[in-house]
Coordinates of C-alpha atoms and ligand atoms in Angstrom, one line a residue:
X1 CA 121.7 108.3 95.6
X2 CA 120.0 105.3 96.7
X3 CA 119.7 101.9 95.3
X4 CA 115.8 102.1 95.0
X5 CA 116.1 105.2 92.9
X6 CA 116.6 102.9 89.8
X7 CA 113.7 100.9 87.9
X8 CA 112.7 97.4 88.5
X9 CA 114.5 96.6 85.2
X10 CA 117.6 98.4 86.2
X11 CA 117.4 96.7 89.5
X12 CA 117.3 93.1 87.6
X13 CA 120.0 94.6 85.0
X14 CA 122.7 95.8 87.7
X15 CA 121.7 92.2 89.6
X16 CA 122.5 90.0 86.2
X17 CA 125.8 92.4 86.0
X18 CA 127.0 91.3 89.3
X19 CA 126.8 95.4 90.2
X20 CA 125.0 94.6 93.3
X21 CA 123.9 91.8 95.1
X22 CA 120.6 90.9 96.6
X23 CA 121.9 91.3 100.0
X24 CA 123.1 94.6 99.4
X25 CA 119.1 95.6 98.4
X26 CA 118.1 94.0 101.2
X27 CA 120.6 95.7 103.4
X28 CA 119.8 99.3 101.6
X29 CA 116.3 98.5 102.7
X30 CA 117.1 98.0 106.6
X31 CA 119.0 100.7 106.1
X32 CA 117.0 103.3 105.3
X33 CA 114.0 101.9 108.0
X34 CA 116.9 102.6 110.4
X35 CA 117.3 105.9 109.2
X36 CA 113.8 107.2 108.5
X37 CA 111.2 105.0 109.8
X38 CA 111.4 107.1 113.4
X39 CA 109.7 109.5 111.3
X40 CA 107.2 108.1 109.2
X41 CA 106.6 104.7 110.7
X42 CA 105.0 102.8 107.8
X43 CA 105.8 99.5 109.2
X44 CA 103.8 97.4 112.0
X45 CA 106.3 94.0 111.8
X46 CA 109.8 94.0 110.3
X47 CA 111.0 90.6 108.6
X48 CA 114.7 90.6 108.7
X49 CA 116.3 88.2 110.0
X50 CA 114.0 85.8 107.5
X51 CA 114.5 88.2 104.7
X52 CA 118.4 88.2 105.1
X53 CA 118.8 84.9 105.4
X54 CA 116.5 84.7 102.0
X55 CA 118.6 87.2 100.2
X56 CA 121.7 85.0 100.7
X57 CA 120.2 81.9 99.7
X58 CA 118.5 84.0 96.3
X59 CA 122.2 85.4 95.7
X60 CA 123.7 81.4 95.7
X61 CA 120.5 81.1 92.8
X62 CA 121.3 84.5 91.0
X63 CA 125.0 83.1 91.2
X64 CA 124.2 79.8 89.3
X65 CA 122.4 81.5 86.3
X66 CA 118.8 80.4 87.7
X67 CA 116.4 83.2 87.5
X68 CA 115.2 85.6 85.1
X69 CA 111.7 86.9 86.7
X70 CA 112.1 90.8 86.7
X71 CA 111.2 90.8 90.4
X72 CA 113.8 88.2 91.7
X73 CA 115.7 88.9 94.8
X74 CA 113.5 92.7 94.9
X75 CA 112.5 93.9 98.6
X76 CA 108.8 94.6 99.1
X77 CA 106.6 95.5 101.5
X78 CA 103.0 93.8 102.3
X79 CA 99.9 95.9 103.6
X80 CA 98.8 94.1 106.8
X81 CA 96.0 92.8 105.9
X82 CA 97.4 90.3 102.9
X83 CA 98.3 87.1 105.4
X84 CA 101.7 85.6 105.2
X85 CA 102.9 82.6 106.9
X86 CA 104.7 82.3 110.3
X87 CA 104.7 86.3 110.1
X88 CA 102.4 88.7 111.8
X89 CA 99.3 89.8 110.5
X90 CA 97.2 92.2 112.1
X91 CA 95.1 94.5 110.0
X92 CA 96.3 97.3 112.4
X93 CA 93.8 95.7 114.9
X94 CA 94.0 94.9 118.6
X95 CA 91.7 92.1 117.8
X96 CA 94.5 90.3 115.5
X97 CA 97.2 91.5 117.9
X98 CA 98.8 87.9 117.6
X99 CA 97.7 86.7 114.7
X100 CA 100.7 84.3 113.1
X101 CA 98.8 82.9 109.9
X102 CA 99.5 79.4 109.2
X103 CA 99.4 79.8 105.2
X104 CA 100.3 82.6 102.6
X105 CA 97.9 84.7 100.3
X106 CA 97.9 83.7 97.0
X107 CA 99.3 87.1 96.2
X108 CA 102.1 85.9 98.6
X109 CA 102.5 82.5 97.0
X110 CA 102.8 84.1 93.8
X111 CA 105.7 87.0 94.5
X112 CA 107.6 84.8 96.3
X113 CA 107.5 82.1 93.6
X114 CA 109.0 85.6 91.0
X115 CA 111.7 85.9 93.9
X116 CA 110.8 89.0 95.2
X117 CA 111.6 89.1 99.5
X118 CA 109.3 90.5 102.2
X119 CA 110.6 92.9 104.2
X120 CA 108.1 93.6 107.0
X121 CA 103.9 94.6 107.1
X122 CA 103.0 97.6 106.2
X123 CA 100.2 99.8 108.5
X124 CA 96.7 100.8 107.6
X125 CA 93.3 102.1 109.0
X126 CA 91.9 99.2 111.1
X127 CA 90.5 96.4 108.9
X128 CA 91.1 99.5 105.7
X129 CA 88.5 101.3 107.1
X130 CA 89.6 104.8 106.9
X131 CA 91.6 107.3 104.5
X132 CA 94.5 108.8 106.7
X133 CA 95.6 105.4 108.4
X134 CA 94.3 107.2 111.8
X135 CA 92.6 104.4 112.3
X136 CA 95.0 101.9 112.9
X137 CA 94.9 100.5 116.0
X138 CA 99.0 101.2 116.7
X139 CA 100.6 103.9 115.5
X140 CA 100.2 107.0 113.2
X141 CA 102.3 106.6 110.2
X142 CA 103.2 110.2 108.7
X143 CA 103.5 111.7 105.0
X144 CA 106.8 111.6 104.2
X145 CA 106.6 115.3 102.4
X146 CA 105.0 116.8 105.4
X147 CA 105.5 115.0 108.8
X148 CA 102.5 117.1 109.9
X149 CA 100.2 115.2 107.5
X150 CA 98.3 111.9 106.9
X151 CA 99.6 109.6 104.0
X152 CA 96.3 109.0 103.3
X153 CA 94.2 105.2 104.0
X154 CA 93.9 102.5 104.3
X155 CA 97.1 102.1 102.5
X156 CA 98.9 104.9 104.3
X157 CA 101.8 102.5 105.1
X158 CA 102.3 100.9 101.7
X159 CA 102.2 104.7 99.9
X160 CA 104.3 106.3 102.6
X161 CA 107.1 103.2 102.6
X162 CA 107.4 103.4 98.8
X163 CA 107.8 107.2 99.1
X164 CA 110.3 107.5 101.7
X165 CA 112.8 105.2 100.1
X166 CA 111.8 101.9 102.2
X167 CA 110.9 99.9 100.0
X168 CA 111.1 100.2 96.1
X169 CA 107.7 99.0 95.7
X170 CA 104.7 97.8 98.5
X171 CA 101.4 95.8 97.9
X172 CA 97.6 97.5 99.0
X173 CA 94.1 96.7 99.0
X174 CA 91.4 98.9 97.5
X175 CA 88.0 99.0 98.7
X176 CA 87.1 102.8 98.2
X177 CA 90.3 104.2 97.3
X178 CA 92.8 103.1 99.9
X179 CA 95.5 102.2 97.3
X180 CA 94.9 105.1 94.7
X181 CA 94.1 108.4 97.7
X182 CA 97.3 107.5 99.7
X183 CA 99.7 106.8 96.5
X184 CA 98.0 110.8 95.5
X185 CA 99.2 112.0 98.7
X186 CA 102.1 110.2 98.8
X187 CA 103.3 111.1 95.2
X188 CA 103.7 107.6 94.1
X189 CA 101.8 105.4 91.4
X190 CA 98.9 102.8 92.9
X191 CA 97.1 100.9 90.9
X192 CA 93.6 99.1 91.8
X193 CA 93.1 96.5 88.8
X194 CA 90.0 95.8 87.9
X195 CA 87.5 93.4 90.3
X196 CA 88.9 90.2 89.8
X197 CA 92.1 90.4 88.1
X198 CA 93.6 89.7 91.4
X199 CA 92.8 87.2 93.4
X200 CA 91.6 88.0 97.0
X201 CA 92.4 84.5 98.9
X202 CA 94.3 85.7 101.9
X203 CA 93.5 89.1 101.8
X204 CA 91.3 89.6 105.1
X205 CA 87.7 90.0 103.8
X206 CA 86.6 94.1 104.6
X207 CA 83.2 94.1 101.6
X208 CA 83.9 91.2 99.3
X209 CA 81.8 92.7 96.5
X210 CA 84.8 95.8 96.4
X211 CA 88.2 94.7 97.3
X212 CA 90.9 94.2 95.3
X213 CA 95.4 93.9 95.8
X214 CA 97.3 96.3 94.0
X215 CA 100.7 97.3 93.7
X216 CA 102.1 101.2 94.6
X217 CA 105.2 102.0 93.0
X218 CA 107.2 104.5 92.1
X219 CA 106.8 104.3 88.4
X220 CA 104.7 103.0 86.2
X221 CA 106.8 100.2 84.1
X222 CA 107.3 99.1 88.0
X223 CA 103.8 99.3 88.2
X224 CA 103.5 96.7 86.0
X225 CA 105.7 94.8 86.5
X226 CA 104.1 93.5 89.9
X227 CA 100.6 93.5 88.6
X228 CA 101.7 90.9 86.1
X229 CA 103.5 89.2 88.8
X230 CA 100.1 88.7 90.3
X231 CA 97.5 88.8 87.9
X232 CA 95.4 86.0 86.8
X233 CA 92.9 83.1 88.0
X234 CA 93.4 81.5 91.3
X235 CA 91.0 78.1 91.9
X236 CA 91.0 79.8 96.0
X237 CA 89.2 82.2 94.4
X238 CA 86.0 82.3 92.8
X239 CA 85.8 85.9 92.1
X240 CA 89.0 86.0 90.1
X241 CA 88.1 85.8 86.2
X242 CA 89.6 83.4 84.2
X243 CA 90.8 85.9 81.3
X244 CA 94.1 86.2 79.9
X245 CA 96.7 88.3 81.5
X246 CA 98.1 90.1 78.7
X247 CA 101.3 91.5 78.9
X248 CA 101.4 94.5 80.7
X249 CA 105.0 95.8 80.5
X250 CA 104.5 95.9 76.3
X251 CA 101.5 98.1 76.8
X252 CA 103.9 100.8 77.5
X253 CA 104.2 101.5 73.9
X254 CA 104.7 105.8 74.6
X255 CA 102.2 106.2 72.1
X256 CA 98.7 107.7 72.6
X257 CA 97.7 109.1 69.6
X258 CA 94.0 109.3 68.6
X259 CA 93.2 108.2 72.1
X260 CA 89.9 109.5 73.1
X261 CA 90.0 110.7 76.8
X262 CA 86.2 111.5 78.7
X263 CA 86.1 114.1 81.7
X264 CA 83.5 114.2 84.0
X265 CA 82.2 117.3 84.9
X266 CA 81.1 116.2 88.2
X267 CA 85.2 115.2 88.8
X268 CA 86.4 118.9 88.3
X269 CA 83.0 121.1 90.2
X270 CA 82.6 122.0 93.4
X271 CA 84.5 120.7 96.3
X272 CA 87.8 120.3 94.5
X273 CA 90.9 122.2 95.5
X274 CA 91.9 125.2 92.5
X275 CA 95.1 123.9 92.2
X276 CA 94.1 120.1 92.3
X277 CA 92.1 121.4 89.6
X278 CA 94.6 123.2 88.0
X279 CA 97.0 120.6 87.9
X280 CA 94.8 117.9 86.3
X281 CA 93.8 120.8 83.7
X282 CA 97.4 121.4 82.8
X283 CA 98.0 116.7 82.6
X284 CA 95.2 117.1 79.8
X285 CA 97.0 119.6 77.9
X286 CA 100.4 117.2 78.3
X287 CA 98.2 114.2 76.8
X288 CA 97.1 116.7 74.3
X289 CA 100.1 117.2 73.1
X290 CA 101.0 113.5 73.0
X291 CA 98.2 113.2 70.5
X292 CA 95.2 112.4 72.8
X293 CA 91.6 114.8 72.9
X294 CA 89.6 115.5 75.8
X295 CA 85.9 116.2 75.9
X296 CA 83.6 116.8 78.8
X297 CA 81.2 114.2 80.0
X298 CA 78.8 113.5 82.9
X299 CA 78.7 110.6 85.4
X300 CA 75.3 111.6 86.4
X301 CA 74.9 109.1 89.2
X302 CA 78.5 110.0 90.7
X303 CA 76.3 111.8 93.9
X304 CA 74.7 108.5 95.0
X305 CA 78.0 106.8 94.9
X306 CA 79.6 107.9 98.5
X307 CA 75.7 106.4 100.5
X308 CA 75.9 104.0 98.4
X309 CA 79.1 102.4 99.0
X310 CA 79.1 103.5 102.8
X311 CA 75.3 101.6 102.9
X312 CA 77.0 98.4 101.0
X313 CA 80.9 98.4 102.1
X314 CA 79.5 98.4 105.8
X315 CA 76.7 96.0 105.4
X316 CA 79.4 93.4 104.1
X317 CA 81.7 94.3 106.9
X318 CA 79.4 93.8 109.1
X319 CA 79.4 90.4 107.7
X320 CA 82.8 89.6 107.2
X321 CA 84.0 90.8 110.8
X322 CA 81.5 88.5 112.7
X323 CA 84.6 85.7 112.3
X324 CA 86.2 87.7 115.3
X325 CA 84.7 86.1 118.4
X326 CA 87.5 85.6 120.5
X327 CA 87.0 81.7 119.8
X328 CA 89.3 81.7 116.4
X329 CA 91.6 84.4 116.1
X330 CA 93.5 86.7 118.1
X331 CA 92.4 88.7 121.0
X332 CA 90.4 87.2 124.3
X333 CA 88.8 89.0 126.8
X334 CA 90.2 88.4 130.6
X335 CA 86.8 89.5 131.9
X336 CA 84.3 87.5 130.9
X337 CA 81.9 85.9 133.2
X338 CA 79.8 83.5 130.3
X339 CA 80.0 82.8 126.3
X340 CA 78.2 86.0 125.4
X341 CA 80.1 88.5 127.5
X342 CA 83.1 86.4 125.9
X343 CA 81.9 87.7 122.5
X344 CA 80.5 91.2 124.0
X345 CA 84.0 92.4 125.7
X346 CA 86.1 90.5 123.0
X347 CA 84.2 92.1 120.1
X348 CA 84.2 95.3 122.0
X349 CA 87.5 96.1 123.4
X350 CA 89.3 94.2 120.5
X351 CA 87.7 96.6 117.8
X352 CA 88.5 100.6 117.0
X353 CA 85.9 103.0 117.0
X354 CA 85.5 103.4 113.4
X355 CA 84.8 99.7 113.2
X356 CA 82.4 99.6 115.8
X357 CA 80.1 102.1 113.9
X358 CA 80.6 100.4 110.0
X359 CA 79.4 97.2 111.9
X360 CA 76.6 99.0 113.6
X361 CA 75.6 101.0 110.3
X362 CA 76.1 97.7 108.0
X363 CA 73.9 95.3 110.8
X364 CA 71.5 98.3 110.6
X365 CA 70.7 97.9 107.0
X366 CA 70.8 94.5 106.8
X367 CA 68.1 94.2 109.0
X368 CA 64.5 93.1 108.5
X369 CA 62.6 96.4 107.8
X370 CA 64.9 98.2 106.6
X371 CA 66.8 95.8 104.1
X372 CA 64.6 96.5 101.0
X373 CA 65.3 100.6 101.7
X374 CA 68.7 100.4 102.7
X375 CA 71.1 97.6 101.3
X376 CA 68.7 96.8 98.5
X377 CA 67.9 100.5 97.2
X378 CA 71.8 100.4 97.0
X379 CA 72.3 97.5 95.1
X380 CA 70.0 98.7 92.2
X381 CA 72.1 102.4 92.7
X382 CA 75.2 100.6 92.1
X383 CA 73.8 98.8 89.4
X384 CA 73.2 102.8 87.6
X385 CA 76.8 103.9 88.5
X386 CA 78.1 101.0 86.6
X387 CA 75.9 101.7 83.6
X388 CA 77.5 105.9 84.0
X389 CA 80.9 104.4 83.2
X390 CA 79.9 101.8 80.8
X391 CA 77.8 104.7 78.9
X392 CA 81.5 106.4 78.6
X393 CA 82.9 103.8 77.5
X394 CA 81.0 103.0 74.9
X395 CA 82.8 106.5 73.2
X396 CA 85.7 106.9 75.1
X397 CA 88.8 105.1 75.8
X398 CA 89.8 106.4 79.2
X399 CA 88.0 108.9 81.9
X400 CA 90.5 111.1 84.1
X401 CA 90.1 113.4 86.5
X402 CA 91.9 114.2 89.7
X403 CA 92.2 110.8 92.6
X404 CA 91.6 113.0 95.7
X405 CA 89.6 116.4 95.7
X406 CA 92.3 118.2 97.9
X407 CA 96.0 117.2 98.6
X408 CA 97.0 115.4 102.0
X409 CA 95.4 117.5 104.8
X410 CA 96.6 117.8 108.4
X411 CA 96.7 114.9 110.9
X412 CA 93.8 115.3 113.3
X413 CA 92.2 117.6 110.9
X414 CA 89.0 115.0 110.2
X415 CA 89.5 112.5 113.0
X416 CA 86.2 114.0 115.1
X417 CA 83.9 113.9 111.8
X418 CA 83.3 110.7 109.8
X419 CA 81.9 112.1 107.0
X420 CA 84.2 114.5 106.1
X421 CA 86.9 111.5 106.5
X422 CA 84.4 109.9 104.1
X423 CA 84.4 112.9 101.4
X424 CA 87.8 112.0 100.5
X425 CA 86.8 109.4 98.3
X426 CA 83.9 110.8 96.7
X427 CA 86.8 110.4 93.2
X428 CA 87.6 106.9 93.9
X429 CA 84.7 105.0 94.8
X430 CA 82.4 105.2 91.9
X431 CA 85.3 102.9 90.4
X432 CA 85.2 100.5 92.7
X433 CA 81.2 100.2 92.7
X434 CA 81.8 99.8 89.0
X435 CA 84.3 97.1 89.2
X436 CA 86.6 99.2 86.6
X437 CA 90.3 99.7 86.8
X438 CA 91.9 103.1 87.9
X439 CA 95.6 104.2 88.6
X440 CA 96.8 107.7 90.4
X441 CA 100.1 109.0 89.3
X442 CA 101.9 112.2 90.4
X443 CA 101.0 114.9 88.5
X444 CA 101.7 118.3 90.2
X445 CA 102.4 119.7 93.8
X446 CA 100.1 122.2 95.7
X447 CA 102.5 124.1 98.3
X448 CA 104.8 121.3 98.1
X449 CA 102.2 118.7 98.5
X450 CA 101.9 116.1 95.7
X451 CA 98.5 115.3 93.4
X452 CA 97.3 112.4 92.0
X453 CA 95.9 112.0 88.2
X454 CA 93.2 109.3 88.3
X455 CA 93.1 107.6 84.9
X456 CA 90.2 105.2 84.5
X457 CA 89.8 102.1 81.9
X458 CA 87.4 99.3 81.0
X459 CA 87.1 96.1 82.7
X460 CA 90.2 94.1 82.3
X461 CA 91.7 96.9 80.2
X462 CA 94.3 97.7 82.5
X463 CA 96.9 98.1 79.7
X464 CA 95.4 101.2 78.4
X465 CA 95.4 102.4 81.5
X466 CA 99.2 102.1 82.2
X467 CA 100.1 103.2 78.7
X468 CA 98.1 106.5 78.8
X469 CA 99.7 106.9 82.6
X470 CA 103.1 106.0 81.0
X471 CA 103.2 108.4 78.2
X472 CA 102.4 111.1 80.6
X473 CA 105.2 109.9 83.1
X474 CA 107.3 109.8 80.5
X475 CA 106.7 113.5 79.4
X476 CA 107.0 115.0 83.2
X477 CA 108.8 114.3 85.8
X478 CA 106.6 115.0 89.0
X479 CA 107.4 111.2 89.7
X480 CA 110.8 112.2 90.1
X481 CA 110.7 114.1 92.4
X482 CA 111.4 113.2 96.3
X483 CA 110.6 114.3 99.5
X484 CA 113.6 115.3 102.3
X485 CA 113.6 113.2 105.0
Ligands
LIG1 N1 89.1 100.9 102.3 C1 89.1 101.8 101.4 O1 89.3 101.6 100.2 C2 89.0 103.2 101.8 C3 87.8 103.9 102.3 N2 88.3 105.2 102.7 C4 87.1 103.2 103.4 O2 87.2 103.7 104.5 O3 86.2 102.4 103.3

């Protein structure tokens, strides 16, 4: 048995006992990169010397009665495109090769002020654009249940770290889906809260208007435990709302009765796997027996929601990535002959492919002519996706339906052929267009492949969103289940 196959809270109870120290969790996280991370190879940059030397000073803290925060003295690990100070940040990009960041997200600030201790960066699609982490720009990280499949993206690191045993929890970002698609094909729990619970400062910009941090755990009640770690209003930040952070690990009351769940029809038709549909068909009846009622619904606008967020996502990307010029950050061409083939050869060996064309696609509809029919006609379609889900809501408490349409597929099986790369989120990013919050926890296997439940909530509602995903945890145990490494 390993330490991380206990909770958060029995992690902080066997600390408090003196059972085990937070060396020893540190150590039983080195330990287990040693032993599996050949395999998968979720991590870009280990941290350990800095994170040893942390856990010893934590453990003189501990010793002396100081702490109570649930996360003190935990490991985690940190998607690579959250910045941290003095260590390596890359995105998973040639371009960022080098990149020591001289400050810490506020994410970072705030996890490090509950005592949790970073053990290295985790790997991801170049700049999260991708969902199989194919993308990244230096290695292939593999699903820990089949070392012949993709862990999903852009999170594919985070997800397949938490899975294997790594790490007992990791952090993501979620533009389209990259924290809930990989934690479905990993088998673990990722939550993206809702657009601006979290703040963003320090998190390298991919489309501003989409991304958020969110944790992947194993469990839920862990779940929560880091979103409330690093929740709530941050002045570096002006997209992050200034509305109470209520307490999340109370939510988790068990009890969902009367609880009025909407399914969209367009969530179970065609495209999705029989036995992703099967298994999200037999959840219901679990949270029908806990109390809750199901009813069909329609999302009529979900069809629009993959150009739309492929037309807007890349149009801000296109954007955000013009900082990399060779003048600021990272990589510099050798063979430039003036300041424009600087930028040119920079910009162009530095980047992958797939972030060549989103620049292309986004500069493209940005452009005079073809702004008003591209990005524009997009903003207005967002604007009717929203309205979808709050229509729902105005009845319903929660929409599920399954995260991914099929369960982790083969590596190289999409590389040569974006779009079907892109159909993987057709589930996830009509949430993120809405703003809404959304969690996928395991909820069945599909020839030994795990599937992820997506439950859906209002804005800021993430509490009813972890206690519907609770009570359903707490009645199977899919999320017990482990791979063999
Ligand atoms: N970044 C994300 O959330 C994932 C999405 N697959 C994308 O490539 O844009």
């Amino acid at each position: 048995m390993s330490l991380f196959d206990h909770s958060v809270s029995e992690l902080h109870t066997l600390l408090k006992k003196k059972e085990v120290s937070i060396f020893d969790l540190v150590d039983e996280s080195y330990r287990r990169i040693d032993e599996v991370e050949e395999k998968v190879q979720a991590f870009l940059t280990l941290n350990e010397e800095q994170a040893r030397a942390k856990a010893k000073e934590l453990d003189n803290q501990l010793a002396k009665g100081e702490e109570t925060n649930p996360l003190f003295g935990l490991p985690i690990g940190i998607k690579d495109n959250i910045v941290t100070k003095g260590l390596r940040t890359t995105c998973a990009s040639k371009i960022l090769y080098n990149f020591d960041p001289i400050y810490d997200a506020t994410v970072m600030e705030r996890l490090n002020a509950a005592g949790t201790i970073t053990i290295g960066k985790l790997n991801m699609d170049e700049f999260a654009m991708g969902s199989s982490t194919e993308n990244s720009g230096f290695q292939l990280t593999r699903n820990p249940w089949d070392l012949e499949r993709v862990p999903g993206g852009s999170s594919g690191g985070s997800a397949a770290a938490v899975a294997a045993g790594e790490v007992p929890f990791a952090l993501g970002s979620d533009t389209g889906g990259s924290i809930r698609q990989p934690a479905a094909f990993c088998g673990v729990v990722g939550l993206k809260p809702t657009y601006g619970r979290v703040s963003r400062f320090g998190l390298v910009a991919f489309a501003s208007s989409l991304d958020q941090i969110g944790p992947i755990t194993r469990t839920v009640e862990d779940n929560a435990y880091v979103l409330q770690a690093i929740a709530g209003v941050d002045p570096m930040d002006s997209t992050s709302a200034n509305i109470p952070v209520p307490n999340y690990v109370e939510a988790l009351t068990g009890d969902i009765k009367g609880l009025k769940i909407a399914v969209p029809k367009e969530y179970l038709g065609e495209g999705v796997d029989e036995g992703v549909r099967q298994s999200v068909l037999a959840a219901l009846n679990v949270l029908e027996k806990l109390g809750a009622a199901w009813e069909e619904v329609s999302l009529p606008h979900s069809k629009y929601a993959l150009a739309t967020y492929y037309l807007l996502a890349s149009s801000e990307a296109s954007a955000n990535l013009a900082r990399f010029d060779g003048v600021r950050y990272g990589y510099r061409t050798d063979n430039a002959k003036n300041l424009i083939d600087m930028y040119k050869l920079t910009r162009s060996e530095g980047f992958g492919a797939e972030v060549k064309r989103r620049i292309m696609l986004g500069t493209f509809a940005l452009s005079s002519g073809y702004y008003d029919a591209y990005y524009k006609k997009a903003q207005k379609v967002r604007t009717l996706i929203k309205r979808d889900f709050e229509n729902v809501f105005e009845r319903y408490d929660v929409i599920i339906g399954p995260t991914t349409p099929t369960p982790a597929f083969q590596i190289g099986e999409k590389t040569s052929d974006p779009l079907t790369m892109y159909m993987n989120d057709i589930l996830t990013i009509p949430v993120n267009l809405a703003g809404v919050p959304a969690i996928s926890v395991p909820c069945g296997f599909v020839d030994g492949l795990p599937v992820g439940l997506q439950i859906i909530g209002k804005h800021f509602d993430e509490s009813t969103v972890y206690r519907v995903a609770h009570a359903f945890e707490q009645a199977t145990d899919y999320h017990k289940q482990k791979p063999v490494l």
